[in-house]
Short mmCIF file of C-alpha atoms in Angstrom, two decimals:
data_model
loop_
_atom_site.label_atom_id
_atom_site.label_comp_id
_atom_site.label_asym_id
_atom_site.label_seq_id
_atom_site.Cartn_x
_atom_site.Cartn_y
_atom_site.Cartn_z
CA ASP A 1 -13.51 -15.73 17.43
CA ALA A 2 -9.77 -16.13 17.10
CA MET A 3 -8.08 -12.86 17.84
CA VAL A 4 -5.23 -10.78 19.20
CA ILE A 5 -5.92 -9.15 22.55
CA GLN A 6 -3.98 -6.33 24.15
CA ASN A 7 -4.24 -5.10 27.70
CA PRO A 8 -4.62 -2.49 28.84
CA ARG A 9 -6.02 -0.37 25.99
CA TYR A 10 -4.75 2.78 27.70
CA GLN A 11 -1.77 2.99 30.02
CA VAL A 12 -0.48 6.02 31.86
CA THR A 13 2.92 5.92 33.49
CA GLN A 14 5.36 8.36 34.96
CA PHE A 15 8.67 9.33 33.47
CA GLY A 16 11.17 6.62 34.39
CA LYS A 17 8.61 4.24 35.94
CA PRO A 18 8.76 0.75 34.40
CA VAL A 19 5.68 -0.40 32.55
CA THR A 20 4.61 -3.71 31.00
CA LEU A 21 2.17 -4.12 28.16
CA SER A 22 0.63 -7.48 27.40
CA CYS A 23 -0.59 -9.29 24.33
CA SER A 24 -2.33 -12.61 23.92
CA GLN A 25 -3.47 -14.50 20.85
CA THR A 26 -5.87 -17.34 20.19
CA LEU A 27 -4.73 -17.83 16.57
CA ASN A 28 -1.93 -20.24 17.54
CA HIS A 29 0.46 -18.32 15.29
CA ASN A 30 4.18 -18.92 15.50
CA VAL A 31 5.25 -15.31 15.14
CA MET A 32 4.43 -12.39 17.42
CA TYR A 33 5.51 -8.81 16.76
CA TRP A 34 5.64 -5.59 18.72
CA TYR A 35 5.31 -2.31 16.86
CA GLN A 36 5.50 1.29 18.03
CA GLN A 37 3.27 3.71 16.16
CA LYS A 38 3.33 7.46 16.66
CA SER A 39 0.70 9.81 15.33
CA SER A 40 0.44 9.83 11.52
CA GLN A 41 3.45 7.54 11.17
CA ALA A 42 4.03 3.99 10.01
CA PRO A 43 4.12 1.19 12.55
CA LYS A 44 7.78 0.73 13.51
CA LEU A 45 8.85 -2.82 14.25
CA LEU A 46 10.59 -3.13 17.62
CA PHE A 47 11.14 -6.91 17.67
CA HIS A 48 9.51 -10.20 16.92
CA TYR A 49 9.46 -13.74 18.22
CA TYR A 50 9.49 -16.77 15.98
CA ASP A 51 8.35 -19.36 18.51
CA LYS A 52 10.82 -18.67 21.33
CA ASP A 53 13.48 -17.23 19.04
CA PHE A 54 13.79 -13.51 19.85
CA ASN A 55 14.71 -11.10 17.04
CA ASN A 56 15.57 -7.53 17.93
CA GLU A 57 15.59 -4.74 15.36
CA ALA A 58 18.96 -3.02 15.14
CA ASP A 59 17.57 0.38 16.07
CA THR A 60 15.34 -0.71 18.96
CA PRO A 61 16.56 1.02 22.13
CA ASP A 62 17.78 -1.14 25.02
CA ASN A 63 15.02 0.44 27.08
CA PHE A 64 12.59 -1.92 25.35
CA GLN A 65 12.57 -5.60 26.27
CA SER A 66 10.21 -8.43 25.52
CA ARG A 67 9.19 -11.80 26.92
CA ARG A 68 7.24 -14.64 25.39
CA PRO A 69 6.59 -17.24 28.07
CA ASN A 70 4.43 -19.39 25.80
CA THR A 71 2.85 -19.42 22.34
CA SER A 72 -0.15 -17.39 23.41
CA PHE A 73 1.39 -14.54 25.37
CA CYS A 74 3.95 -11.85 24.70
CA PHE A 75 4.95 -8.90 26.89
CA LEU A 76 6.60 -5.58 26.15
CA ASP A 77 8.61 -4.12 29.02
CA ILE A 78 9.70 -0.49 28.93
CA ARG A 79 12.31 -0.19 31.65
CA SER A 80 12.51 3.58 31.98
CA PRO A 81 9.88 5.31 29.85
CA GLY A 82 10.77 8.70 28.49
CA LEU A 83 8.44 11.32 27.04
CA GLY A 84 9.47 10.18 23.57
CA ASP A 85 8.11 6.70 24.25
CA ALA A 86 4.53 7.93 24.35
CA ALA A 87 2.90 6.15 21.44
CA MET A 88 0.48 3.42 20.40
CA TYR A 89 2.01 -0.03 20.86
CA LEU A 90 0.64 -2.65 18.52
CA CYS A 91 1.00 -6.38 18.90
CA ALA A 92 0.61 -8.53 15.79
CA THR A 93 0.86 -12.18 14.86
CA SER A 94 1.48 -14.15 11.72
CA ARG A 95 1.46 -17.84 10.94
CA THR A 96 5.07 -17.86 9.81
CA ARG A 97 7.85 -15.46 8.88
CA ALA A 98 9.80 -17.47 6.32
CA SER A 99 7.51 -16.75 3.44
CA GLY A 100 7.67 -14.63 0.36
CA GLY A 101 3.90 -14.59 0.28
CA PRO A 102 1.61 -12.05 1.93
CA ASN A 103 2.58 -13.05 5.48
CA GLU A 104 -0.69 -11.49 6.59
CA GLN A 105 -0.30 -9.96 10.01
CA PHE A 106 -3.17 -9.85 12.47
CA PHE A 107 -3.05 -6.87 14.76
CA GLY A 108 -4.43 -6.29 18.21
CA PRO A 109 -6.29 -3.05 19.05
CA GLY A 110 -3.15 -1.52 20.56
CA THR A 111 -2.22 0.03 23.89
CA ARG A 112 -1.93 3.79 23.95
CA LEU A 113 0.87 4.74 26.33
CA THR A 114 0.99 8.16 27.95
CA VAL A 115 4.13 9.22 29.82
CA LEU A 116 3.73 12.02 32.35
CA GLY B 1 18.40 1.78 1.73
CA GLN B 2 14.74 0.94 1.86
CA SER B 3 11.98 3.47 1.39
CA LEU B 4 8.28 3.62 0.62
CA GLU B 5 6.45 6.72 -0.51
CA GLN B 6 2.73 7.33 -0.51
CA PRO B 7 0.71 10.57 -0.35
CA SER B 8 -0.01 11.76 3.17
CA GLU B 9 -3.65 12.67 2.48
CA VAL B 10 -6.33 12.10 -0.14
CA THR B 11 -9.87 13.48 -0.15
CA ALA B 12 -12.74 12.12 -2.25
CA VAL B 13 -16.52 12.19 -2.29
CA GLU B 14 -18.90 9.39 -1.48
CA GLY B 15 -19.55 7.13 -4.47
CA ALA B 16 -16.37 8.15 -6.27
CA ILE B 17 -13.25 6.16 -7.12
CA VAL B 18 -9.92 6.94 -5.49
CA GLN B 19 -6.43 5.63 -6.17
CA ILE B 20 -3.68 5.62 -3.53
CA ASN B 21 -0.21 5.24 -4.98
CA CYS B 22 2.86 3.68 -3.42
CA THR B 23 6.40 3.71 -4.77
CA TYR B 24 9.11 1.71 -3.12
CA GLN B 25 12.82 1.16 -3.11
CA THR B 26 14.06 -2.03 -1.46
CA SER B 27 16.88 -4.46 -1.99
CA GLY B 28 14.97 -7.75 -1.97
CA PHE B 29 11.40 -7.06 -3.02
CA TYR B 30 8.93 -9.95 -2.83
CA GLY B 31 5.52 -8.34 -2.77
CA LEU B 32 3.31 -5.44 -1.76
CA SER B 33 0.52 -5.52 0.81
CA TRP B 34 -2.10 -2.98 1.80
CA TYR B 35 -3.53 -2.44 5.27
CA GLN B 36 -6.42 -0.28 6.45
CA GLN B 37 -6.44 1.41 9.84
CA HIS B 38 -9.38 3.36 11.25
CA ASP B 39 -8.69 6.01 13.89
CA GLY B 40 -7.92 4.31 17.17
CA GLY B 41 -8.14 0.88 15.57
CA ALA B 42 -5.79 -1.89 14.54
CA PRO B 43 -4.41 -2.20 11.02
CA THR B 44 -6.27 -4.86 9.04
CA PHE B 45 -4.97 -6.65 5.98
CA LEU B 46 -6.62 -5.76 2.67
CA SER B 47 -4.62 -7.29 -0.17
CA TYR B 48 -1.31 -8.59 -1.45
CA ASN B 49 0.37 -8.49 -4.86
CA GLY B 50 3.30 -10.81 -5.48
CA LEU B 51 3.08 -10.63 -9.24
CA ASP B 52 2.47 -7.80 -11.68
CA GLY B 53 -1.14 -6.99 -12.36
CA LEU B 54 -4.42 -6.28 -10.69
CA GLU B 55 -5.95 -8.15 -7.76
CA GLU B 56 -9.62 -7.47 -7.07
CA THR B 57 -11.48 -8.01 -3.82
CA GLY B 58 -14.94 -6.50 -3.91
CA ARG B 59 -14.77 -2.72 -4.04
CA PHE B 60 -11.02 -2.75 -3.47
CA SER B 61 -8.36 -3.58 -6.06
CA SER B 62 -4.61 -3.49 -5.82
CA PHE B 63 -2.08 -3.23 -8.61
CA LEU B 64 1.63 -3.90 -8.85
CA SER B 65 4.27 -3.10 -11.43
CA ARG B 66 7.61 -4.57 -10.37
CA SER B 67 9.50 -2.93 -13.22
CA ASP B 68 8.29 0.50 -12.06
CA SER B 69 8.60 -0.27 -8.31
CA TYR B 70 5.06 1.00 -8.05
CA GLY B 71 1.70 -0.12 -6.82
CA TYR B 72 -1.66 1.33 -6.02
CA LEU B 73 -4.81 0.63 -4.08
CA LEU B 74 -8.05 1.44 -5.88
CA LEU B 75 -11.22 1.99 -3.89
CA GLN B 76 -14.49 2.11 -5.81
CA GLU B 77 -17.97 3.23 -4.81
CA LEU B 78 -16.51 5.06 -1.84
CA GLN B 79 -18.44 4.96 1.40
CA MET B 80 -18.07 7.15 4.46
CA LYS B 81 -16.77 4.14 6.40
CA ASP B 82 -13.78 3.99 4.03
CA SER B 83 -12.38 7.08 5.76
CA ALA B 84 -9.22 5.66 7.32
CA SER B 85 -5.47 5.45 6.88
CA TYR B 86 -4.12 3.09 4.24
CA PHE B 87 -0.61 1.68 4.51
CA CYS B 88 1.36 0.02 1.78
CA ALA B 89 3.83 -2.53 3.09
CA VAL B 90 6.67 -4.20 1.25
CA ARG B 91 7.57 -7.83 1.79
CA ASP B 92 11.34 -7.72 1.58
CA PHE B 93 14.15 -10.25 1.84
CA ASN B 94 17.54 -9.11 3.11
CA GLY B 95 19.04 -11.97 5.09
CA GLY B 96 15.51 -12.83 6.21
CA PHE B 97 11.96 -11.91 5.34
CA LYS B 98 10.63 -8.65 6.71
CA THR B 99 7.54 -6.46 6.23
CA ILE B 100 8.23 -2.74 5.96
CA PHE B 101 5.34 -0.29 6.29
CA GLY B 102 4.93 3.03 4.54
CA ALA B 103 3.90 6.14 6.46
CA GLY B 104 0.27 5.78 5.41
CA THR B 105 -2.25 7.78 3.42
CA ARG B 106 -5.12 9.32 5.27
CA LEU B 107 -8.30 9.10 3.17
CA PHE B 108 -11.14 11.50 3.88
CA VAL B 109 -14.47 10.62 2.28
CA LYS B 110 -16.93 13.52 2.09
CA ALA B 111 -20.68 13.35 1.60
#
């Protein structure tokens, strides 16, 4: 089955210790997104890639970086995690972004990050 | 600015009908989507309304009124497995297309 896969499902890191979360997709979608979701809140878009074109949200902290080495993979790097970065990180894909239609997004199961 | 409002929690009994409302304020509205998210799970797409009116998909229906900046998700014949969070999401254009999620409505279905 075509899908969005995130590894690991649970990640524990120490305050200030860099961490990388990974996402892969078998849907062959052009667009990949990273969201941060805290308890009982909406998913907050951090950035997205349209093919290799990186698009940062204006309010995404510099502490968050991303890499997309190929169509299938995308990584989220948190350079110096703080306690406030503990959250669920969701990766999503969509076929395109330049559409006024539903632009259905397909989400992975998420990585829950704990910062000690 | 852009904002979406939906109730934080709704409780209903099994077999009943429940309506989850969403009001929005955006500068370049294109359409309204709904996503379902079970605890610990990924959001999954339920429906999209680009035009005014009702869209029906099985037990779920979604409605949009552009003039009122308002939409709702209607769930019929509620089942326990429908207990989840439901997010409305606006498809917006402001220099580029973007999807903006609401804070979500947590639905509790009781026996």
